[in-house]
Coordinates of C-alpha atoms and ligand atoms in Angstrom, one line a residue:
X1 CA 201.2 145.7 82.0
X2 CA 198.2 147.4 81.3
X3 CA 195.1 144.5 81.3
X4 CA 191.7 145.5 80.3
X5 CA 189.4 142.3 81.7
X6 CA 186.1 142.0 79.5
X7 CA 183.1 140.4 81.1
X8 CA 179.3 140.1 81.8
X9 CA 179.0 139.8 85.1
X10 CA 181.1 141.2 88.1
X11 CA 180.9 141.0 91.8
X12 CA 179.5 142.8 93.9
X13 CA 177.3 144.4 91.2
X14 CA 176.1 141.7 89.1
X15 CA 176.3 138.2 89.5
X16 CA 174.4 135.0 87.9
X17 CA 177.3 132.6 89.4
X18 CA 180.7 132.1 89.6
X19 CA 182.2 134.0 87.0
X20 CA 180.9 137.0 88.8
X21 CA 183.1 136.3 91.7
X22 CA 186.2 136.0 89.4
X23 CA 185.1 139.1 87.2
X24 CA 185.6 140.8 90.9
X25 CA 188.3 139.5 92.4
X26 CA 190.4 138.9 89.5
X27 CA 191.5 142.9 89.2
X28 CA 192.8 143.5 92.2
X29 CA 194.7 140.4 92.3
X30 CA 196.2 141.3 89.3
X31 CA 196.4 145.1 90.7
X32 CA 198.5 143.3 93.6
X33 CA 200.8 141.6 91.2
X34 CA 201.8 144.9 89.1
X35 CA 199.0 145.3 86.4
X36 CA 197.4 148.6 85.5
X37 CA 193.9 146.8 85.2
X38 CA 190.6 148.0 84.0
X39 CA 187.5 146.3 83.1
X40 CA 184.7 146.7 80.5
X41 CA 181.1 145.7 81.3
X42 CA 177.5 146.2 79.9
X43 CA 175.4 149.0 81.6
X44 CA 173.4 146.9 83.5
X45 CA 171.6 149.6 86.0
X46 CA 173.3 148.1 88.9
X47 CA 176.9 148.8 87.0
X48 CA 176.2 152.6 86.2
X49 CA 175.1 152.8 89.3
X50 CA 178.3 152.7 91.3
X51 CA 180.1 154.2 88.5
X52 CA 181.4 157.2 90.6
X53 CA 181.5 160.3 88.6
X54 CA 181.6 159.1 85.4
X55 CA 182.4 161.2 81.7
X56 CA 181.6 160.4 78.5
X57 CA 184.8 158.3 76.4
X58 CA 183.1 158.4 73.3
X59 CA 179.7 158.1 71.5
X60 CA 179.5 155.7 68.9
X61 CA 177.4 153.6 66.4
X62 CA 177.8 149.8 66.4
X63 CA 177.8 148.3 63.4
X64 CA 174.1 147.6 63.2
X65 CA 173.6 151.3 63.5
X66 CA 172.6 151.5 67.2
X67 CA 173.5 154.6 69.2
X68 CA 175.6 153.8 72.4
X69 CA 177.6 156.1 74.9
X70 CA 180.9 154.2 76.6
X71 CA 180.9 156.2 79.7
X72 CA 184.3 155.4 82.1
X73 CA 184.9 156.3 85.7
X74 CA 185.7 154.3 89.3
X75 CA 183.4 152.0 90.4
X76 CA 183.0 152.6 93.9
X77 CA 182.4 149.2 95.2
X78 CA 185.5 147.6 93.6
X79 CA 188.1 150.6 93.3
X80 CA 188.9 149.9 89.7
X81 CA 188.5 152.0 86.5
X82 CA 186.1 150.9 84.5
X83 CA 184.5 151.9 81.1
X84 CA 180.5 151.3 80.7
X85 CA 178.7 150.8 77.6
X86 CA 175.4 152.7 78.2
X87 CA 173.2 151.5 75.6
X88 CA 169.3 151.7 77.8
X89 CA 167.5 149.5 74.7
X90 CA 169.9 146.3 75.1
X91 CA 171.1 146.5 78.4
X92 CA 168.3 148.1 81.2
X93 CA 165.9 145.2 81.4
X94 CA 165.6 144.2 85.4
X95 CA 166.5 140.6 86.7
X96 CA 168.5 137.8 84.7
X97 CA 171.3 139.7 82.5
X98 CA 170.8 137.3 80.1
X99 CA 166.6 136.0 80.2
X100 CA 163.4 137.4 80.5
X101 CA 160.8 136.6 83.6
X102 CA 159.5 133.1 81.8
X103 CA 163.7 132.7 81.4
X104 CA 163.7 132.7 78.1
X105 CA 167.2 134.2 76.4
X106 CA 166.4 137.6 75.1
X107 CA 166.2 137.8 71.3
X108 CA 168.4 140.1 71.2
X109 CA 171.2 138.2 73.1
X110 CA 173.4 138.5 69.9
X111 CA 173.4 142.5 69.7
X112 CA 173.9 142.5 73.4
X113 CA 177.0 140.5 73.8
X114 CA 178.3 141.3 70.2
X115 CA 178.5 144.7 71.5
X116 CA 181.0 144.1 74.5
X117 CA 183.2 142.3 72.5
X118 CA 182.3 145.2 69.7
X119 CA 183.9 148.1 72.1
X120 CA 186.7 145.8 73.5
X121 CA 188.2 145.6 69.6
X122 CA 188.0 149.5 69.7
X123 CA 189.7 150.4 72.8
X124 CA 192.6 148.2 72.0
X125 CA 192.6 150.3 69.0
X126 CA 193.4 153.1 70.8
X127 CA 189.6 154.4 71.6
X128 CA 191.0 155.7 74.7
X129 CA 194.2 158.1 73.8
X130 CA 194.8 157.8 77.6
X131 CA 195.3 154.3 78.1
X132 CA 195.3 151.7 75.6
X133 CA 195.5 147.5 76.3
X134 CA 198.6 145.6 76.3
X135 CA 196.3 142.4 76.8
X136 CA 192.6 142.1 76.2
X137 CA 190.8 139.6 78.6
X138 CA 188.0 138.3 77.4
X139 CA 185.8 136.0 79.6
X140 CA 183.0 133.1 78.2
X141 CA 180.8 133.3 75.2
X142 CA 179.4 137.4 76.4
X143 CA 182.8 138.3 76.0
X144 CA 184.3 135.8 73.7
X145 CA 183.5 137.7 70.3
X146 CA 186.1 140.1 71.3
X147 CA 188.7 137.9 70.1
X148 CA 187.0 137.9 66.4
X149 CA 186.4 141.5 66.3
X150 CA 190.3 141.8 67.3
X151 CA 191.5 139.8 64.5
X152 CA 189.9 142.0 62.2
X153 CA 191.6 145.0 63.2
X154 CA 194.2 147.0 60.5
X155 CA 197.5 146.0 61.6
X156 CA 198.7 147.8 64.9
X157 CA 201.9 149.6 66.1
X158 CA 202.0 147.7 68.9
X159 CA 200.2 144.4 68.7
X160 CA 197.5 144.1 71.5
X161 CA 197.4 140.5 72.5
X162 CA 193.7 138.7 73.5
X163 CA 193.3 136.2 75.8
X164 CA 190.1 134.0 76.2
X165 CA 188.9 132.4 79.7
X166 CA 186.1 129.4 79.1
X167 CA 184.4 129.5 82.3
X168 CA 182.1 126.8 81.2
X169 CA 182.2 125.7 77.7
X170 CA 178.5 124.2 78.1
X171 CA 177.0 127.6 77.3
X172 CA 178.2 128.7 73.8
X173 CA 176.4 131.6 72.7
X174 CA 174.6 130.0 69.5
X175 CA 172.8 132.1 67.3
X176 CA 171.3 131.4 63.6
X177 CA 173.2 132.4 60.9
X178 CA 171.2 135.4 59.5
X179 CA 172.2 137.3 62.8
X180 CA 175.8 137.1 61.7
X181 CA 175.5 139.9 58.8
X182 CA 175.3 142.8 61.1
X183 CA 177.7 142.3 63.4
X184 CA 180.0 144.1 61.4
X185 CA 182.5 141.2 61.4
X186 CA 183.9 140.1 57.1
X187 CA 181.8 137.3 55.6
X188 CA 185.1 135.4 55.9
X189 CA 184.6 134.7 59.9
X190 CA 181.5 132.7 59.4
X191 CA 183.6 129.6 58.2
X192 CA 184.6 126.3 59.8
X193 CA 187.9 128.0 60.2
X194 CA 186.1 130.8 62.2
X195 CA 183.5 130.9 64.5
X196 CA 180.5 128.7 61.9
X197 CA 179.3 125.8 64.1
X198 CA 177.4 123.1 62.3
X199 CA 175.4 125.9 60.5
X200 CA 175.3 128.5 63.1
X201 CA 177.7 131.2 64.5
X202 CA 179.2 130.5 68.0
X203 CA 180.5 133.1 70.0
X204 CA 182.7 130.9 71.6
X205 CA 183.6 129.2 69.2
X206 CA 185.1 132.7 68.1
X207 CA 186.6 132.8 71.3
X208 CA 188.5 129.3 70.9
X209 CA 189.4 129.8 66.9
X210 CA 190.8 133.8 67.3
X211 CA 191.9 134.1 71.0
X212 CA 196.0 134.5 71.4
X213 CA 196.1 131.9 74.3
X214 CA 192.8 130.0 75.6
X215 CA 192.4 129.4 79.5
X216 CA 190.0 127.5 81.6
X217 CA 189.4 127.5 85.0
X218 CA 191.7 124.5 86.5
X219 CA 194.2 122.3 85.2
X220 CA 191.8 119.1 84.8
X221 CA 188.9 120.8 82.8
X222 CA 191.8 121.9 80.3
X223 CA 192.5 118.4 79.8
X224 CA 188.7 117.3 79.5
X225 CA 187.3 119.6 77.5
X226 CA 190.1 117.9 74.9
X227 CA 188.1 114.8 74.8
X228 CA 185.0 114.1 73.2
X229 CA 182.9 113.3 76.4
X230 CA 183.6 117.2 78.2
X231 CA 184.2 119.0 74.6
X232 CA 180.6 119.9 74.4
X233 CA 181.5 119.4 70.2
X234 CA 184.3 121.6 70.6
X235 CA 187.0 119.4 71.6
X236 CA 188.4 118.7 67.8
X237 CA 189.2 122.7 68.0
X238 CA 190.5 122.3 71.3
X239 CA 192.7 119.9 70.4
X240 CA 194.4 121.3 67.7
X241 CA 194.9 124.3 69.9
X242 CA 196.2 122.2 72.5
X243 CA 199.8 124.3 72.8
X244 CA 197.6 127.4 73.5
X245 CA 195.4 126.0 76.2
X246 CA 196.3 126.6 80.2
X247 CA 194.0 125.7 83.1
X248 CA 194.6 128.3 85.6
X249 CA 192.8 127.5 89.2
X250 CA 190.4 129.9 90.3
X251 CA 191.1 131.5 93.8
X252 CA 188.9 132.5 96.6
X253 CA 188.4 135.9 97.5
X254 CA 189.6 135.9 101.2
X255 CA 188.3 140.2 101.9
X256 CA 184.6 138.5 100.7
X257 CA 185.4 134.5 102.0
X258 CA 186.8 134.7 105.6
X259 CA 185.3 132.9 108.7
X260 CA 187.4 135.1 110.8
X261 CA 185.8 138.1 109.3
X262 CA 182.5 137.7 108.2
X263 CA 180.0 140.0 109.1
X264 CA 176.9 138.1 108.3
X265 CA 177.5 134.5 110.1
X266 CA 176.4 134.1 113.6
X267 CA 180.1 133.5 115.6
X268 CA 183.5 134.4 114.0
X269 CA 185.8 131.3 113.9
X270 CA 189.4 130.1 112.5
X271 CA 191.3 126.8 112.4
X272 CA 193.1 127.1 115.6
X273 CA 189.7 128.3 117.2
X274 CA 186.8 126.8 115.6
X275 CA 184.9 128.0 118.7
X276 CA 182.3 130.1 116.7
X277 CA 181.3 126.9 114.3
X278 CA 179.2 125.2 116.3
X279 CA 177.5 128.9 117.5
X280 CA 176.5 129.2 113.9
X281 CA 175.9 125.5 113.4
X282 CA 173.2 125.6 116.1
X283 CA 171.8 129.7 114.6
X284 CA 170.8 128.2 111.4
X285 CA 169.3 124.5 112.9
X286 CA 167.7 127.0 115.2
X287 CA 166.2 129.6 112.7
X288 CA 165.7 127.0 110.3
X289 CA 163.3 125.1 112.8
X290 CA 165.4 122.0 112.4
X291 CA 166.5 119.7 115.3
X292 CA 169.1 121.8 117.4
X293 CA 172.0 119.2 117.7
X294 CA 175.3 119.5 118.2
X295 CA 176.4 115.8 116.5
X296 CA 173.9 115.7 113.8
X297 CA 176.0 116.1 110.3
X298 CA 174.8 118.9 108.5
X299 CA 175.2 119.1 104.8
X300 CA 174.7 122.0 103.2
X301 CA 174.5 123.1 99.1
X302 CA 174.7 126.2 97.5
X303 CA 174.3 126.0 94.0
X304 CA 172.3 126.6 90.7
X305 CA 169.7 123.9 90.6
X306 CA 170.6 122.5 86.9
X307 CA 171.5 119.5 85.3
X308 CA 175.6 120.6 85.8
X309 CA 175.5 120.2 89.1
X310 CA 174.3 116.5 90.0
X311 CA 172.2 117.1 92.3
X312 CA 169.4 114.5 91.4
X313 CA 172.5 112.1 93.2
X314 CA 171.4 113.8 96.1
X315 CA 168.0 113.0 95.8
X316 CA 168.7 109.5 95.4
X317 CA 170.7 109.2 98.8
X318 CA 168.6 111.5 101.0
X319 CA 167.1 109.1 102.9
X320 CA 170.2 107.7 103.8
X321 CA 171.3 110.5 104.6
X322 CA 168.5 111.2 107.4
X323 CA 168.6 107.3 108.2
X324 CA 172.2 107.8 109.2
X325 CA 171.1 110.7 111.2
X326 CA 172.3 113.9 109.3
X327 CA 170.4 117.0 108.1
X328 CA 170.4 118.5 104.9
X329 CA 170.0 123.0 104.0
X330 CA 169.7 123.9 100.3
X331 CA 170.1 127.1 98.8
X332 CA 169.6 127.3 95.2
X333 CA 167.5 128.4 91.9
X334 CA 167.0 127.1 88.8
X335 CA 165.4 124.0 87.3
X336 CA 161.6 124.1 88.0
X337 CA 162.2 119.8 88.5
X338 CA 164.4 120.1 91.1
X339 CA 163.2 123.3 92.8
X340 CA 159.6 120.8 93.3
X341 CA 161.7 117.8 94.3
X342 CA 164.0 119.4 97.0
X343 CA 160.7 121.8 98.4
X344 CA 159.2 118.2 98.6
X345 CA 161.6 116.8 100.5
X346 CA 161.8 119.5 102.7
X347 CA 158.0 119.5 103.8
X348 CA 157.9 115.8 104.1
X349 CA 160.7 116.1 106.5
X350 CA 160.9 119.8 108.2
X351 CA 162.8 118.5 111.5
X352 CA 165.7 117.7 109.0
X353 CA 165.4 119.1 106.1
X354 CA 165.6 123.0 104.9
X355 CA 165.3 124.0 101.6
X356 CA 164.9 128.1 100.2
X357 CA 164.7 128.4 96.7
X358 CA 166.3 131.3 95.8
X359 CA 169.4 133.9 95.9
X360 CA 170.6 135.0 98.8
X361 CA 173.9 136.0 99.1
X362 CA 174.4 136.3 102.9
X363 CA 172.3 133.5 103.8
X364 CA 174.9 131.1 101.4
X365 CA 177.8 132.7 103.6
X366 CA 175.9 131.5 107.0
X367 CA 175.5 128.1 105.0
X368 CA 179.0 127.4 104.2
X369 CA 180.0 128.4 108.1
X370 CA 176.9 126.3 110.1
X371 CA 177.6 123.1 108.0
X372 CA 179.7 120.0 108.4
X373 CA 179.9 119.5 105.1
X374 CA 179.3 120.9 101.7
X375 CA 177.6 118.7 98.5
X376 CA 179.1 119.5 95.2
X377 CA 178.4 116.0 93.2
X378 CA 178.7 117.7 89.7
X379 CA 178.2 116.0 86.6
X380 CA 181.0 118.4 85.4
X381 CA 182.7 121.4 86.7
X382 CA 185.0 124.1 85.4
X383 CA 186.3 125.3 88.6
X384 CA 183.7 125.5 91.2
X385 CA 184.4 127.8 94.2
X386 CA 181.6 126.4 96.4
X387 CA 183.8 123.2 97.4
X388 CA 186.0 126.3 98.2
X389 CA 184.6 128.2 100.3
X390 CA 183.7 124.9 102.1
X391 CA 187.0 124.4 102.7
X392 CA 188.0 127.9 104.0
X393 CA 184.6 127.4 106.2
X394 CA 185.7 123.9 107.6
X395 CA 182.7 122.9 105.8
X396 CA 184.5 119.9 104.2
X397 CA 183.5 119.3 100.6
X398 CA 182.3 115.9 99.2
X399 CA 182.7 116.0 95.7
X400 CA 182.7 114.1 92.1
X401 CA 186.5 113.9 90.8
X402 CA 185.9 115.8 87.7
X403 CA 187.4 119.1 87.0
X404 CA 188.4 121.6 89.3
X405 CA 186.6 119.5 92.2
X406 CA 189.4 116.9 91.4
X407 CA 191.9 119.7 91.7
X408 CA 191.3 121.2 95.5
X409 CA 189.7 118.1 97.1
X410 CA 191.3 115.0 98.5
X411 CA 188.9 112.2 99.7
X412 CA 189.4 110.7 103.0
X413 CA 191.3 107.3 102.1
X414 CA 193.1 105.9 105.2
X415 CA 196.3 106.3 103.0
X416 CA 195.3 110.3 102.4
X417 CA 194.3 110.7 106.0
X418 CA 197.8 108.9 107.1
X419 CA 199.8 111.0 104.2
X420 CA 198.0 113.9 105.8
X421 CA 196.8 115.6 102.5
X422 CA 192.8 114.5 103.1
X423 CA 190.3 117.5 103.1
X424 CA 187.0 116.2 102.0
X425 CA 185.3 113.4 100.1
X426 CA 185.3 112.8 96.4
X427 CA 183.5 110.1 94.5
X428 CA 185.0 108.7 91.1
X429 CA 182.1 107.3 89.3
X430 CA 178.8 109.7 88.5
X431 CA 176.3 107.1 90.2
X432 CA 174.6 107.1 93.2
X433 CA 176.1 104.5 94.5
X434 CA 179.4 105.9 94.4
X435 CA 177.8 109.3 96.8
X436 CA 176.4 106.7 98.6
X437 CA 179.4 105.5 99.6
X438 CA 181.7 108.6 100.2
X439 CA 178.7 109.8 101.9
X440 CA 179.4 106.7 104.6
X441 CA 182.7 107.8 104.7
X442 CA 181.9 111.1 105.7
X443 CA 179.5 109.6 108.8
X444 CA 182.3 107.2 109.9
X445 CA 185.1 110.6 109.6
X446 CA 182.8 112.3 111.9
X447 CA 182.0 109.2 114.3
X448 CA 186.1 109.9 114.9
X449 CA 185.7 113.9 116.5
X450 CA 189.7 114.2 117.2
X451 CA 190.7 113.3 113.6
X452 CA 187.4 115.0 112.2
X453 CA 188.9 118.3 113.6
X454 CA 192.7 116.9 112.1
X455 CA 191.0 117.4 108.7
X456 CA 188.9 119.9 108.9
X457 CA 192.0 122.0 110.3
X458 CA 193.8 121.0 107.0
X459 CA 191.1 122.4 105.1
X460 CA 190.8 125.8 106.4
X461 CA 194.8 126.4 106.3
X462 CA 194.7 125.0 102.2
X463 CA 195.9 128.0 100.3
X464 CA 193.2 129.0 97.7
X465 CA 194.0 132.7 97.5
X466 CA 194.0 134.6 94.5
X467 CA 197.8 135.3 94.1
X468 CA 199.0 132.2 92.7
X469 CA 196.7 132.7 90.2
X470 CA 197.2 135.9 89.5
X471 CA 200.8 134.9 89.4
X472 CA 200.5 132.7 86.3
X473 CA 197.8 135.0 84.4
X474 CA 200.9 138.0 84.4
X475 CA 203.5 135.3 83.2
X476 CA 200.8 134.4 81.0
X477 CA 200.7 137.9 79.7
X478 CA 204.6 138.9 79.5
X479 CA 204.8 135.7 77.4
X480 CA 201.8 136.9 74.5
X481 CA 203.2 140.5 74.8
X482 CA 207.2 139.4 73.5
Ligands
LIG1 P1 178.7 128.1 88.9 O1 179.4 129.3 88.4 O2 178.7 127.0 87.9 O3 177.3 128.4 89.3 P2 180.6 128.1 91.1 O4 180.7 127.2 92.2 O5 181.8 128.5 90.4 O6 179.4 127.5 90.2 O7 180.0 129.5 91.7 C1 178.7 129.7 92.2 C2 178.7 131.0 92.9 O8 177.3 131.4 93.0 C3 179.2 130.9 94.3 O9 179.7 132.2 94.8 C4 178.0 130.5 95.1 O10 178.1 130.8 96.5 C5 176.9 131.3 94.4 N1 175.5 130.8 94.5 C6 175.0 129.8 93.7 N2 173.7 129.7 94.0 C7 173.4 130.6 94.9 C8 172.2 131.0 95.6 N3 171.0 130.4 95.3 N4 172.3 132.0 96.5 C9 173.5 132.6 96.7 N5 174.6 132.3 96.1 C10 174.6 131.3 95.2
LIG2 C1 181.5 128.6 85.7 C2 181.7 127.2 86.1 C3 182.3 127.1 87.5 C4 183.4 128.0 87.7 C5 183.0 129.4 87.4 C6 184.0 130.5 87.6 O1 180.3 129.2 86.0 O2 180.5 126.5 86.0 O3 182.8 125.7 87.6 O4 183.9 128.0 89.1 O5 182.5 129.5 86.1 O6 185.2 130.3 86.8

């Protein structure tokens, strides 16, 4: 089955959040599983860089007349083929793939993305003689106008199939209407039956209207992203393509994600000897100049500071949080609002409080191993792997139940703890009050040390590895290619 995977951003080499980590995992899961997989990415400098000795594929002209080069060749840090569209105007800009320094989306976002899904219609036309697509695997709005430019193709021999992953159907790719003429694409796509948008085009709208089969990113966002509340004004579309929609759960990458294995945290650990916890639990209070103790709760987050991910609940129930005795380290950039507030809180309270704005990929790992317990009150979520890779860390997760937060994490009821299938916290309504409370139950969990360690055990063991996943993308796959 050969699988090209089309995306912005891929791990280790780019990476703005999560869709990063499954642009890398995802091929050599599916590698594992029996795909021929390669991947197609904009030449963002850290890209061509670890594109070991590259040749030129092809030199072409997109449709708005702009010279580009698709180079192709193994990139060293992930071991899988890859083709590269150098294009220097659109694509070497340092920082943010996708704003400038006052983060601001380039102008040119359109051209930029267009383009990926531009090259991803011609090699699974055959651009390569070498090795053309069964399946085309395009992932959110960068990606998503592959689908379109795919529809448009002159019949094929063999039909190449296209698949569409919404990572997070919040960002859509919107751009006025007068951009859509030279994308090359007939007049006939900017319709309602097409990828028009009250007025505008949508790239993933484009995605959603031409993809073969849709997926998301776990079970429960595919169901809420039907309804009116979570279908960001796409849910009518989603709806009627309701028998092409699949939520497939993210996994964790366990070579990147593995306490037992981590070179950056302070101690190694596992479930049966969570030894090395508490050695980096007591590195980071130490380095972070908060109180060294042992039985002080630590909470830790590691997110994007935006409006998705809650975090104003936090806010609201910090001083309960330090009144009950616990401490709190954030990691995170984003928001200018909540940057201020959590810096804030940090200086009114440095004994307990830690707080780096900023991205730091190490220092997230050494987070998710010192804590206690990891914050993810999300308005909405997609997937999210950071209640993840609390669990694998014994970091246990307290979480809202809403998408793929309600998918991994079971709160801590007394009929959960007794059924055994407990791992974290999870609050139903989006209030503070509700935090407030699953936050008490977290104190009163860890006031009990033996059954503390009972759930915390349960956690690290849950499976959350890649195959089962990549598992149901093949069947996914055979299915669209018969
Ligand atoms: P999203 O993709 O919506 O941001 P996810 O939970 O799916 O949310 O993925 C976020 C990814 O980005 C995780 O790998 C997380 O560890 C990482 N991350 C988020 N913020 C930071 C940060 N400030 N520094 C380092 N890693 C971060
Ligand atoms: C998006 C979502 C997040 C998900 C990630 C990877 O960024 O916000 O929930 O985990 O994509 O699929």
């Amino acid at each position: 089955m050969r699988v090209l995977q089309v995306s912005a951003e891929i791990f280790p080499l780019l990476k703005t959040g999560g869709l990063a980590d499954v642009a890398g995992a995802l091929p050599g899961a599916l590698a594992a599983v029996g795909c021929d997989v390669r991947v197609l990415l904009p030449g963002f400098a850290p890209i061509l860089a670890d594109l070991c000795t590259p040749t030129v594929l092809a030199e072409l002209t997109a449709p708005w007349g702009e010279i580009l080069v698709l180079r192709q060749g193994r990139l060293a840090s992930l071991n899988v083929w890859a083709y590269v569209i150098d294009a220097p105007a659109l694509y070497a800009r340092p920082g943010s793939p996708y704003e400038d320094a006052q983060r601001h989306p380039y102008t040119d976002n359109d051209r930029r993305f267009a383009l990926l899904g531009w090259v991803a219609s011609r090699l699974a036309s055959g651009l390569d003689a070498a090795w053309r697509p069964r399946v085309v695997h395009a992932h959110d709005w960068h990606a998503a106008l592959t689908c379109a430019y795919m529809a448009f193709l002159p019949p094929q021999r063999e039909r190449v199939a296209c698949v569409y992953t919404v990572h997070n159907l919040a960002y859509q790719g919107l751009f006025a209407p007068r951009h859509f003429f030279e994308l090359g694409l007939p007049a006939a796509a900017f319709a309602m039956d097409g990828l028009e948008f009250h007025g505008q085009m949508s790239f993933m709208k484009a995605g959603l209207f031409y993809a073969d089969h849709i997926t998301t990113v776990s079970p429960s966002y595919a169901r809420e992203i039907r309804t009116p509340e979570q279908g960001c004004g796409l849910d009518g579309l989603l709806r009627t393509r309701a028998d092409d929609l699949t939520g497939i759960l993210n996994g964790v990458d366990e070579a990147i994600w593995d306490p037992a294995h981590d070179p950056v945290i302070a101690a190694p650990f596992e479930a049966a000897n969570p030894a090395g916890k508490a050695c980096c639990k007591a590195a980071l209070q130490q380095e972070l100049g908060l109180v060294v103790q042992a039985d002080a709760p630590l909470f830790g987050i590691v997110s994007r500071l935006t409006e998705q991910k809650g975090l104003h609940l936090v806010l609201a129930v910090l001083d309960e949080l330090l009144a009950r005795g616990g401490q709190l380290v954030v990691l995170g950039a984003g928001d200018a609002a909540l940057e201020l507030a959590f810096a804030e809180r940090a200086a009114a309270s440095p004994s307990s409080i830690a707080v780096r704005v900023g991205y730091d990929e190490s220092y997230a790992h050494q987070i998710f191993a010192a804590t206690d317990v990891t914050l993810v009150p999300s308005r909405f979520e997609p997937c999210g792997l950071t209640q993840m890779y609390g669990l694998k860390y014994g970091s246990l997760p307290l979480v809202h139940r809403v998408g793929g937060l309600a998918d991994t994490v079971v709160d801590c009821s007394l009929e959960d703890l007794a059924e055994e299938t407990a791992n974290g916290f999870v609050f139903e309504h989006f209030d503070s009050h509700a935090l407030s409370r699953a936050l008490a139950r977290a104190f009163a969990l860890y006031a009990l040390p033996a059954q503390w360690r009972l759930v915390q055990e349960r956690a690290m063991h849950q499976n959350l590895g890649w195959p089962r996943a990549a598992a149901q993308y093949l069947a996914l796959y055979q299915r669209l290619c018969h």
